[in-house]
Amino acid sequence: MDAFFGGDAVNWNAWQGAVCLLCSVSCANTGRNEVTLPLFLAGTDVSTPLMSVGDIPVRITRADLAFGPLYLCAGNTAGDLCDTARLEWLDTAVVDTTSVTPREVGLLMGVSGPVRSWMSDLGISSQLTRPEPYVLEAAQQLDGSSFVLEGSADVNGVNITFSANVPIQQNDETELGVPVIRQSSEPNFHELTGRESGLTLHFDPSAWVSRIDFRPYAQGCTSTNGCLEPLILTPDSEAYRSLTIALMTTGRPHFEWHDAD
Amino acid sequence: MKKTARPGRLAYAIATLAVGTILPTQVALAQDAPAAETPAPETPAPAAKTLPTTPVTPSPPEPPITPPQVLHTVAPTTPASDGGFGEVSVELFVVVEEDGRIGAVSVARSAGDAFDAAAMKAVRQWQFAPAQRGNVPLSSRIRVNVDFKAPEAEPDAAESDGAAAVAVTSPSSPPELPAKAAPASEEPAREVIIEGERTSRNEGRTASDFHIGRSVLAAAPRQEGAEVLRSAPGMYIGRGEGPAVAHNYMLRGFDAEHGQDIEFRVAGLPINLPSHIHGQGYADLGFLIGDTVQELRINEGVSDPKQGDFAVAGSVDLRLGVEQRRRGVQLRSSYGSFNTFRQLALWAPPEASFETFGAAQYTSTEGFGENRAGQSGSAIFQHRFGEGELSYRAIGILHTARADIAGVVRRDDVESDRVCFTCVYPYATARAQGALSQRFLIGLFADYEDAEGASGQLGAWLGYDNFRLQENFTGFLHESQTLARVAGLGDLIEQRNSTLSLGLSGHYRSSPFRPTSWASVTLELGAEGRLDAIDQAQNLLDAAVRNQTWDRRIDASVKGVDLGVYGELDWSLTDFVRWRIGLRADLLSYEIDDRLGNFAPLSRPQDAFIPGFRRSALGLAIGPRTSLELRPLDWLSLLAAYGEGYRSPQARLLENGESAPFTKVHSGDVGIRITQGDLLRLSLGGYLTRLSDDVAFDASEGRLERIGRTERLGAVAHVTSRPLPWLVGSVSATFVHATLLEPPPASAEEPQPPFQAGQSLPFVPPLVVRADLGAERTFVPSLAGRPFAGRAGLGLSYLSSRPLPYGDFSDPLSLLDASAGLSWGPLELSLEIFNLLNAEYAAVEYSFPSDWDPDDGVRPRTPARSTSAGAPLSWMLSLGVTL
């Protein structure tokens, strides 16, 4: 397919070489350059209990996040002002946010230049062409959720086993076709030169779980028997809403750019 | 200007009737000296016999006209049955083509069929060097007397003096009927009609001014009339959007898109449409009928005060006419690849001026891939009438075309075999792409030239253009700005534009004033103006539901007036120096009725106002033009020129009261021109052009957007040669370093736009090469009484790899076309092959985000290469008859 556009009847490489020799100045500066670099996703070690609202120790046993697609933008404001992205990763992957080991999930592709904002979905995307959101592969692996959380909290000696399946998706109040996670206004966030060897996103589930107040759920439970049934966080619960807000706004991943050298 | 009495020789009287830039010249030669005898009976000319050649002035501001030169004469054979005649004279019109061949021969004054036939047979065997203006060959029509005298007449033959009005007295072919030439003094006043442009405004200003004649234009095959432009150095034209949308033009480092950087005129009629919705300066040359394009005049750069709006990369004048040897009634049917059919009907009265003709052409094709079928029809009528100091030319053009458009496909989709290179995406929004164009143009021009050499022209023209386009570049990325939560119905952009234009033009050029014996100066003053009433709209259509409109983007009307005045002093200082200096000023005003202005219902639904934003603006563009020519040797010219031009703004983008921001053009040229007759014409030039505010194509909106200040530094080489009478070749190469000096201002979306200072300009090929080669020979002078001839041609266009936005590059492009034809008398059979190497190439190529997979749940946002396929190998077989 390399010869497809130029035709294969002529040795275009020789022509190209001659032309570039002739116009060495012209060929020297072409503005933006194509950039392709691997994307890694990693979690954070949460083997020690974290503290949630009210200094309630929480132990996380599972925190799987469906992540992607990801767009890195030139403008200070992501969202609908990012019609043209610098870099994008159009796939999705499930990341175990409790594992610190980076996992390569694919390639970011785009062009060089400054990156000042980014946006992403959590496995469920909204498209202009359909009012209902698309559940992408990673979210499908999580049974339609963006985030699956399991763990236990110790509320004043009462052990609460909890779980949550959280789909993060657009609704009637959000803008159609725009990713749900948007990080704007990060001046000089990164100058993409094309010399990078990769990008790792580090997720920290404690940032999400620490926003949950487990104390109300200890009512009716005893320290000896605990709660009769595991706590399932439902969308009508305050804890669920706290988790949703944390996932979308406060607990964004940390970007680590890797230089080739 | 051009009246010089040469005692004892010839008295010149030149009546020039200017017709825009296409000006025939009539030179009447009144011979008052004895003419030499004509050698008998067949006499190879030992040296070129020069027709009465008189420079127009001793130091003419324009190159002198040199009438045709007789190289070889053949005396006629007296009809045997007419041996008892006394003195018989046949007067003939003989057309001498620009390559010296004899074109049409017709009888001006008959002496009976037998003598007429004998005279015509003899004259057809003569050989000529063509008429010339300066070094530019011209087609001409000369009047020739052929005298037959009875045997008792004096046997001394008169030499013709090489005059065009060669007096030929036939030696009788039968020995008993020797003939002699009549004394030239007995000749009536003779006439040479130089059917070239009278004024030489476009000559000699820079080394990048080119006149390309019919012989080169006809050398290589052309799929359509506008492709003659490919022979212009540095020019490439492509068809990315089908036959109903204007070509994409590139000229010496300018991606002129649909005409924004090139001022086009056809037979004096301006073609560019200001503030067109599909591109500023939109110039659709689809109406051109190749057989009627006689000459291409290209002024690259800005150096002529006559160059107006859109003359940024330069200006192009196409001169229409039908060469004498093809005059008559011509019918030609063509059929070729992809079920393409073309029918031409051309009528050109042999006795009339070469400018007088009527032509109509119809074309239909299924296209070379999916969704590319189209039909088009053109009719062009032109008539020159009137004689003497004042003559007139009327022209009318009518054209319409309707074609489907395959649109662009993403290269990554082609590489993954999701869609084939020449295919169209399988969605209604893609298959509904198409365009319609309709155009009507009429003009009337009155041309004046008096015996003193003053000349002028008055013209008026009227035009109407209607354009409708449905095109989808980006797939499914748009959302309605009018209706809440309506999106993703396909980015099928509908563009509509209609322009009613009225224009007037006039210029006057004085006869030369000679303040000293070694200097002369002429003054030219000109004015031209146009009024345009434009209605335009842009919407988004849902092709799946009978083209329902789901968003409105533009609904506006524009009234524009462009009034330009210019003046130029043209100094000839000795025979070696010529200096022109001039000034041009254009006043442009606009009234814009933006009916969707202030319309933002989604963000401000409670606002209480009636949508609309009416405004007006006016601006003045002034720029000097100057050129200097040094001619140290007859065959060498050194040239330098500088000019400041402009491009008018897209009116809809103007604010109220804004002093219309013009794109200011600074253009400088230097170069040399070497001329060695027909054997070699060589131009070498360098140029630097700076633009204050350039534009580039934005696919998301399907229109041009500003990209900032730019610069082109380049060089042009062009050589034309006719090493043999039957062989002509032309090669040009243009190299340019086109850079962005200053990127466009940042926006909220793109604080650092994709364009960087110093980068190469997108879409501009650094190297453009063009070669034309044509051969034409008569194999058998008389095969069953008719000449049997053949011709062949090659055309090669090469474009180097072009930078695209976002750091990408297109692939280089090379197109080789070939043709061959045979003619026998009035019949002609030809085969044309296009893209002989069958290169699979992109007619246009862009880089922008698009989403042609609406059901995959993700939206690409990074730029991707998108291409529209160029035509593969194809052929066309034509059979024509000229009656």
PDB file of C-alpha atoms in Angstrom, chain B residues 371-573:
ATOM      1  CA  ASN B 371     -20.693   8.442  -7.465  1.00  0.00           C
ATOM      2  CA  ARG B 372     -18.894  10.332 -10.189  1.00  0.00           C
ATOM      3  CA  ALA B 373     -21.398  10.458 -13.029  1.00  0.00           C
ATOM      4  CA  GLY B 374     -21.968  13.815 -14.565  1.00  0.00           C
ATOM      5  CA  GLN B 375     -23.109  15.797 -17.546  1.00  0.00           C
ATOM      6  CA  SER B 376     -22.175  19.189 -18.792  1.00  0.00           C
ATOM      7  CA  GLY B 377     -22.879  21.453 -21.695  1.00  0.00           C
ATOM      8  CA  SER B 378     -21.257  24.624 -22.914  1.00  0.00           C
ATOM      9  CA  ALA B 379     -21.942  27.053 -25.679  1.00  0.00           C
ATOM     10  CA  ILE B 380     -19.647  29.895 -26.644  1.00  0.00           C
ATOM     11  CA  PHE B 381     -20.327  32.427 -29.337  1.00  0.00           C
ATOM     12  CA  GLN B 382     -18.006  35.201 -30.332  1.00  0.00           C
ATOM     13  CA  HIS B 383     -18.211  37.592 -33.214  1.00  0.00           C
ATOM     14  CA  ARG B 384     -15.983  40.407 -34.308  1.00  0.00           C
ATOM     15  CA  PHE B 385     -17.496  42.955 -36.573  1.00  0.00           C
ATOM     16  CA  GLY B 386     -16.746  46.385 -37.906  1.00  0.00           C
ATOM     17  CA  GLU B 387     -13.631  47.596 -39.642  1.00  0.00           C
ATOM     18  CA  GLY B 388     -11.427  50.603 -39.579  1.00  0.00           C
ATOM     19  CA  GLU B 389     -10.516  52.458 -36.461  1.00  0.00           C
ATOM     20  CA  LEU B 390     -13.394  51.064 -34.528  1.00  0.00           C
ATOM     21  CA  SER B 391     -14.470  47.479 -34.378  1.00  0.00           C
ATOM     22  CA  TYR B 392     -16.531  45.468 -31.981  1.00  0.00           C
ATOM     23  CA  ARG B 393     -16.535  42.086 -30.442  1.00  0.00           C
ATOM     24  CA  ALA B 394     -19.495  40.388 -28.886  1.00  0.00           C
ATOM     25  CA  ILE B 395     -19.220  37.260 -26.840  1.00  0.00           C
ATOM     26  CA  GLY B 396     -21.676  35.029 -25.067  1.00  0.00           C
ATOM     27  CA  ILE B 397     -21.067  32.031 -22.866  1.00  0.00           C
ATOM     28  CA  LEU B 398     -23.597  29.640 -21.457  1.00  0.00           C
ATOM     29  CA  HIS B 399     -22.644  26.680 -19.353  1.00  0.00           C
ATOM     30  CA  THR B 400     -24.213  24.168 -17.052  1.00  0.00           C
ATOM     31  CA  ALA B 401     -22.971  21.045 -15.346  1.00  0.00           C
ATOM     32  CA  ARG B 402     -24.376  18.575 -12.880  1.00  0.00           C
ATOM     33  CA  ALA B 403     -22.279  15.843 -11.346  1.00  0.00           C
ATOM     34  CA  ASP B 404     -22.166  13.496  -8.436  1.00  0.00           C
ATOM     35  CA  ILE B 405     -19.206  13.783  -6.127  1.00  0.00           C
ATOM     36  CA  ALA B 406     -17.502  10.895  -4.409  1.00  0.00           C
ATOM     37  CA  GLY B 407     -15.927  13.237  -1.921  1.00  0.00           C
ATOM     38  CA  VAL B 408     -12.928  12.418   0.171  1.00  0.00           C
ATOM     39  CA  VAL B 409     -11.981   9.191   1.836  1.00  0.00           C
ATOM     40  CA  ARG B 410      -9.616   8.763   4.737  1.00  0.00           C
ATOM     41  CA  ARG B 411      -6.348   7.234   3.800  1.00  0.00           C
ATOM     42  CA  ASP B 412      -6.365   4.964   6.836  1.00  0.00           C
ATOM     43  CA  ASP B 413      -9.742   3.655   5.714  1.00  0.00           C
ATOM     44  CA  VAL B 414      -8.321   2.932   2.269  1.00  0.00           C
ATOM     45  CA  GLU B 415      -5.326   1.186   3.727  1.00  0.00           C
ATOM     46  CA  SER B 416      -7.530  -0.954   5.917  1.00  0.00           C
ATOM     47  CA  ASP B 417      -9.707  -1.807   2.884  1.00  0.00           C
ATOM     48  CA  ARG B 418     -12.710  -0.307   4.543  1.00  0.00           C
ATOM     49  CA  VAL B 419     -13.369   1.747   1.459  1.00  0.00           C
ATOM     50  CA  CYS B 420     -11.671   1.622  -1.910  1.00  0.00           C
ATOM     51  CA  PHE B 421      -9.650   4.496  -3.252  1.00  0.00           C
ATOM     52  CA  THR B 422     -12.172   5.547  -5.874  1.00  0.00           C
ATOM     53  CA  CYS B 423     -15.238   4.609  -3.853  1.00  0.00           C
ATOM     54  CA  VAL B 424     -17.577   6.503  -1.636  1.00  0.00           C
ATOM     55  CA  TYR B 425     -18.575   5.778   1.940  1.00  0.00           C
ATOM     56  CA  PRO B 426     -21.735   3.693   2.172  1.00  0.00           C
ATOM     57  CA  TYR B 427     -23.896   6.303   3.807  1.00  0.00           C
ATOM     58  CA  ALA B 428     -26.642   8.411   2.384  1.00  0.00           C
ATOM     59  CA  THR B 429     -24.812  11.531   3.455  1.00  0.00           C
ATOM     60  CA  ALA B 430     -21.833  10.503   1.333  1.00  0.00           C
ATOM     61  CA  ARG B 431     -23.744   9.285  -1.675  1.00  0.00           C
ATOM     62  CA  ALA B 432     -25.779  12.465  -1.811  1.00  0.00           C
ATOM     63  CA  GLN B 433     -22.731  14.545  -2.635  1.00  0.00           C
ATOM     64  CA  GLY B 434     -23.041  16.433  -5.865  1.00  0.00           C
ATOM     65  CA  ALA B 435     -22.948  19.824  -7.456  1.00  0.00           C
ATOM     66  CA  LEU B 436     -24.686  21.946 -10.000  1.00  0.00           C
ATOM     67  CA  SER B 437     -23.255  24.938 -11.790  1.00  0.00           C
ATOM     68  CA  GLN B 438     -24.930  27.337 -14.167  1.00  0.00           C
ATOM     69  CA  ARG B 439     -23.291  30.314 -15.751  1.00  0.00           C
ATOM     70  CA  PHE B 440     -24.168  32.942 -18.263  1.00  0.00           C
ATOM     71  CA  LEU B 441     -21.807  35.630 -19.490  1.00  0.00           C
ATOM     72  CA  ILE B 442     -22.152  38.157 -22.245  1.00  0.00           C
ATOM     73  CA  GLY B 443     -19.919  41.003 -23.201  1.00  0.00           C
ATOM     74  CA  LEU B 444     -19.591  43.671 -25.814  1.00  0.00           C
ATOM     75  CA  PHE B 445     -16.295  45.371 -26.446  1.00  0.00           C
ATOM     76  CA  ALA B 446     -15.506  48.265 -28.737  1.00  0.00           C
ATOM     77  CA  ASP B 447     -11.892  48.568 -29.783  1.00  0.00           C
ATOM     78  CA  TYR B 448     -10.228  51.582 -31.137  1.00  0.00           C
ATOM     79  CA  GLU B 449      -6.871  52.288 -32.667  1.00  0.00           C
ATOM     80  CA  ASP B 450      -6.100  55.216 -34.831  1.00  0.00           C
ATOM     81  CA  ALA B 451      -3.445  55.749 -37.417  1.00  0.00           C
ATOM     82  CA  GLU B 452      -1.279  57.578 -34.938  1.00  0.00           C
ATOM     83  CA  GLY B 453      -1.153  54.574 -32.716  1.00  0.00           C
ATOM     84  CA  ALA B 454      -3.453  55.644 -29.957  1.00  0.00           C
ATOM     85  CA  SER B 455      -5.679  52.814 -28.872  1.00  0.00           C
ATOM     86  CA  GLY B 456      -8.435  52.150 -26.475  1.00  0.00           C
ATOM     87  CA  GLN B 457     -11.303  50.003 -25.536  1.00  0.00           C
ATOM     88  CA  LEU B 458     -14.695  50.261 -23.960  1.00  0.00           C
ATOM     89  CA  GLY B 459     -16.462  47.207 -22.746  1.00  0.00           C
ATOM     90  CA  ALA B 460     -19.482  46.104 -20.836  1.00  0.00           C
ATOM     91  CA  TRP B 461     -20.375  42.696 -19.597  1.00  0.00           C
ATOM     92  CA  LEU B 462     -23.092  40.972 -17.690  1.00  0.00           C
ATOM     93  CA  GLY B 463     -22.871  37.703 -15.854  1.00  0.00           C
ATOM     94  CA  TYR B 464     -24.995  35.401 -13.799  1.00  0.00           C
ATOM     95  CA  ASP B 465     -23.704  32.419 -11.913  1.00  0.00           C
ATOM     96  CA  ASN B 466     -25.617  29.890  -9.911  1.00  0.00           C
ATOM     97  CA  PHE B 467     -23.907  27.271  -7.812  1.00  0.00           C
ATOM     98  CA  ARG B 468     -25.182  24.555  -5.560  1.00  0.00           C
ATOM     99  CA  LEU B 469     -23.054  22.038  -3.777  1.00  0.00           C
ATOM    100  CA  GLN B 470     -23.687  19.165  -1.435  1.00  0.00           C
ATOM    101  CA  GLU B 471     -20.487  17.877   0.017  1.00  0.00           C
ATOM    102  CA  ASN B 472     -19.392  16.054   3.116  1.00  0.00           C
ATOM    103  CA  PHE B 473     -15.772  16.269   4.165  1.00  0.00           C
ATOM    104  CA  THR B 474     -15.952  15.244   7.792  1.00  0.00           C
ATOM    105  CA  GLY B 475     -18.545  12.473   8.025  1.00  0.00           C
ATOM    106  CA  PHE B 476     -20.535  12.770  11.214  1.00  0.00           C
ATOM    107  CA  LEU B 477     -18.977  15.470  13.349  1.00  0.00           C
ATOM    108  CA  HIS B 478     -21.398  18.348  13.121  1.00  0.00           C
ATOM    109  CA  GLU B 479     -24.152  19.238  15.523  1.00  0.00           C
ATOM    110  CA  SER B 480     -26.944  21.663  14.988  1.00  0.00           C
ATOM    111  CA  GLN B 481     -26.473  25.159  16.235  1.00  0.00           C
ATOM    112  CA  THR B 482     -30.112  25.840  15.637  1.00  0.00           C
ATOM    113  CA  LEU B 483     -31.923  22.854  17.066  1.00  0.00           C
ATOM    114  CA  ALA B 484     -31.267  21.550  20.553  1.00  0.00           C
ATOM    115  CA  ARG B 485     -29.611  18.153  20.820  1.00  0.00           C
ATOM    116  CA  VAL B 486     -29.805  17.501  17.121  1.00  0.00           C
ATOM    117  CA  ALA B 487     -26.523  16.149  15.832  1.00  0.00           C
ATOM    118  CA  GLY B 488     -24.810  13.424  13.922  1.00  0.00           C
ATOM    119  CA  LEU B 489     -27.152  13.396  10.939  1.00  0.00           C
ATOM    120  CA  GLY B 490     -24.242  13.620   8.549  1.00  0.00           C
ATOM    121  CA  ASP B 491     -22.111  16.628   7.744  1.00  0.00           C
ATOM    122  CA  LEU B 492     -23.620  17.083   4.312  1.00  0.00           C
ATOM    123  CA  ILE B 493     -22.962  20.739   3.782  1.00  0.00           C
ATOM    124  CA  GLU B 494     -25.169  22.449   1.292  1.00  0.00           C
ATOM    125  CA  GLN B 495     -23.697  25.559  -0.220  1.00  0.00           C
ATOM    126  CA  ARG B 496     -25.677  27.814  -2.479  1.00  0.00           C
ATOM    127  CA  ASN B 497     -24.402  30.874  -4.213  1.00  0.00           C
ATOM    128  CA  SER B 498     -25.799  33.032  -6.932  1.00  0.00           C
ATOM    129  CA  THR B 499     -24.041  36.071  -8.278  1.00  0.00           C
ATOM    130  CA  LEU B 500     -25.372  38.656 -10.652  1.00  0.00           C
ATOM    131  CA  SER B 501     -22.563  40.785 -11.962  1.00  0.00           C
ATOM    132  CA  LEU B 502     -22.358  43.815 -14.143  1.00  0.00           C
ATOM    133  CA  GLY B 503     -19.100  45.300 -15.236  1.00  0.00           C
ATOM    134  CA  LEU B 504     -17.674  48.115 -17.280  1.00  0.00           C
ATOM    135  CA  SER B 505     -14.164  48.623 -18.456  1.00  0.00           C
ATOM    136  CA  GLY B 506     -12.243  51.082 -20.514  1.00  0.00           C
ATOM    137  CA  HIS B 507      -8.719  52.075 -21.191  1.00  0.00           C
ATOM    138  CA  TYR B 508      -6.895  54.431 -23.457  1.00  0.00           C
ATOM    139  CA  ARG B 509      -3.311  54.331 -24.549  1.00  0.00           C
ATOM    140  CA  SER B 510      -1.861  57.413 -26.114  1.00  0.00           C
ATOM    141  CA  SER B 511       0.257  57.551 -29.195  1.00  0.00           C
ATOM    142  CA  PRO B 512       3.938  57.869 -28.430  1.00  0.00           C
ATOM    143  CA  PHE B 513       5.311  61.185 -27.383  1.00  0.00           C
ATOM    144  CA  ARG B 514       8.972  61.687 -28.178  1.00  0.00           C
ATOM    145  CA  PRO B 515      10.670  64.264 -26.005  1.00  0.00           C
ATOM    146  CA  THR B 516      14.008  63.379 -27.569  1.00  0.00           C
ATOM    147  CA  SER B 517      15.157  61.460 -30.567  1.00  0.00           C
ATOM    148  CA  TRP B 518      16.101  58.526 -28.430  1.00  0.00           C
ATOM    149  CA  ALA B 519      13.137  58.338 -26.126  1.00  0.00           C
ATOM    150  CA  SER B 520       9.442  57.909 -26.405  1.00  0.00           C
ATOM    151  CA  VAL B 521       6.694  57.539 -23.890  1.00  0.00           C
ATOM    152  CA  THR B 522       3.117  56.452 -23.970  1.00  0.00           C
ATOM    153  CA  LEU B 523       0.520  56.977 -21.320  1.00  0.00           C
ATOM    154  CA  GLU B 524      -2.155  54.467 -20.557  1.00  0.00           C
ATOM    155  CA  LEU B 525      -5.151  55.208 -18.407  1.00  0.00           C
ATOM    156  CA  GLY B 526      -7.749  52.676 -17.532  1.00  0.00           C
ATOM    157  CA  ALA B 527     -10.734  52.092 -15.347  1.00  0.00           C
ATOM    158  CA  GLU B 528     -12.827  49.089 -14.646  1.00  0.00           C
ATOM    159  CA  GLY B 529     -15.598  48.401 -12.280  1.00  0.00           C
ATOM    160  CA  ARG B 530     -18.060  45.761 -11.361  1.00  0.00           C
ATOM    161  CA  LEU B 531     -21.110  45.410  -9.238  1.00  0.00           C
ATOM    162  CA  ASP B 532     -21.970  42.084  -7.733  1.00  0.00           C
ATOM    163  CA  ALA B 533     -25.186  41.053  -6.089  1.00  0.00           C
ATOM    164  CA  ILE B 534     -24.559  37.844  -4.228  1.00  0.00           C
ATOM    165  CA  ASP B 535     -26.937  35.562  -2.392  1.00  0.00           C
ATOM    166  CA  GLN B 536     -25.468  32.701  -0.453  1.00  0.00           C
ATOM    167  CA  ALA B 537     -26.463  30.099   2.057  1.00  0.00           C
ATOM    168  CA  GLN B 538     -24.920  27.203   3.861  1.00  0.00           C
ATOM    169  CA  ASN B 539     -26.933  24.519   5.587  1.00  0.00           C
ATOM    170  CA  LEU B 540     -26.600  21.015   6.839  1.00  0.00           C
ATOM    171  CA  LEU B 541     -28.806  18.458   5.165  1.00  0.00           C
ATOM    172  CA  ASP B 542     -29.982  15.052   6.247  1.00  0.00           C
ATOM    173  CA  ALA B 543     -29.684  13.079   3.062  1.00  0.00           C
ATOM    174  CA  ALA B 544     -31.448  10.094   4.578  1.00  0.00           C
ATOM    175  CA  VAL B 545     -34.674  12.078   4.891  1.00  0.00           C
ATOM    176  CA  ARG B 546     -35.120  13.881   1.605  1.00  0.00           C
ATOM    177  CA  ASN B 547     -32.467  16.444   2.343  1.00  0.00           C
ATOM    178  CA  GLN B 548     -34.156  17.803   5.414  1.00  0.00           C
ATOM    179  CA  THR B 549     -32.356  20.854   6.664  1.00  0.00           C
ATOM    180  CA  TRP B 550     -31.144  20.273  10.190  1.00  0.00           C
ATOM    181  CA  ASP B 551     -28.967  23.279  10.638  1.00  0.00           C
ATOM    182  CA  ARG B 552     -28.532  26.676   9.107  1.00  0.00           C
ATOM    183  CA  ARG B 553     -25.084  28.157   9.055  1.00  0.00           C
ATOM    184  CA  ILE B 554     -25.162  31.004   6.577  1.00  0.00           C
ATOM    185  CA  ASP B 555     -27.961  32.966   5.030  1.00  0.00           C
ATOM    186  CA  ALA B 556     -26.654  36.189   3.622  1.00  0.00           C
ATOM    187  CA  SER B 557     -26.655  38.534   0.725  1.00  0.00           C
ATOM    188  CA  VAL B 558     -23.824  40.800  -0.283  1.00  0.00           C
ATOM    189  CA  LYS B 559     -23.727  43.779  -2.564  1.00  0.00           C
ATOM    190  CA  GLY B 560     -20.245  44.660  -3.657  1.00  0.00           C
ATOM    191  CA  VAL B 561     -18.729  47.316  -5.851  1.00  0.00           C
ATOM    192  CA  ASP B 562     -15.164  47.249  -7.090  1.00  0.00           C
ATOM    193  CA  LEU B 563     -13.980  50.360  -8.863  1.00  0.00           C
ATOM    194  CA  GLY B 564     -10.429  50.271 -10.105  1.00  0.00           C
ATOM    195  CA  VAL B 565      -8.414  52.910 -11.893  1.00  0.00           C
ATOM    196  CA  TYR B 566      -4.893  52.684 -13.137  1.00  0.00           C
ATOM    197  CA  GLY B 567      -2.337  54.530 -15.121  1.00  0.00           C
ATOM    198  CA  GLU B 568       1.037  53.727 -16.575  1.00  0.00           C
ATOM    199  CA  LEU B 569       3.867  55.532 -18.276  1.00  0.00           C
ATOM    200  CA  ASP B 570       5.745  53.395 -20.708  1.00  0.00           C
ATOM    201  CA  TRP B 571       9.185  54.724 -21.537  1.00  0.00           C
ATOM    202  CA  SER B 572      11.379  53.497 -24.314  1.00  0.00           C
ATOM    203  CA  LEU B 573      14.849  54.897 -23.775  1.00  0.00           C
TER     204      LEU B 573
END
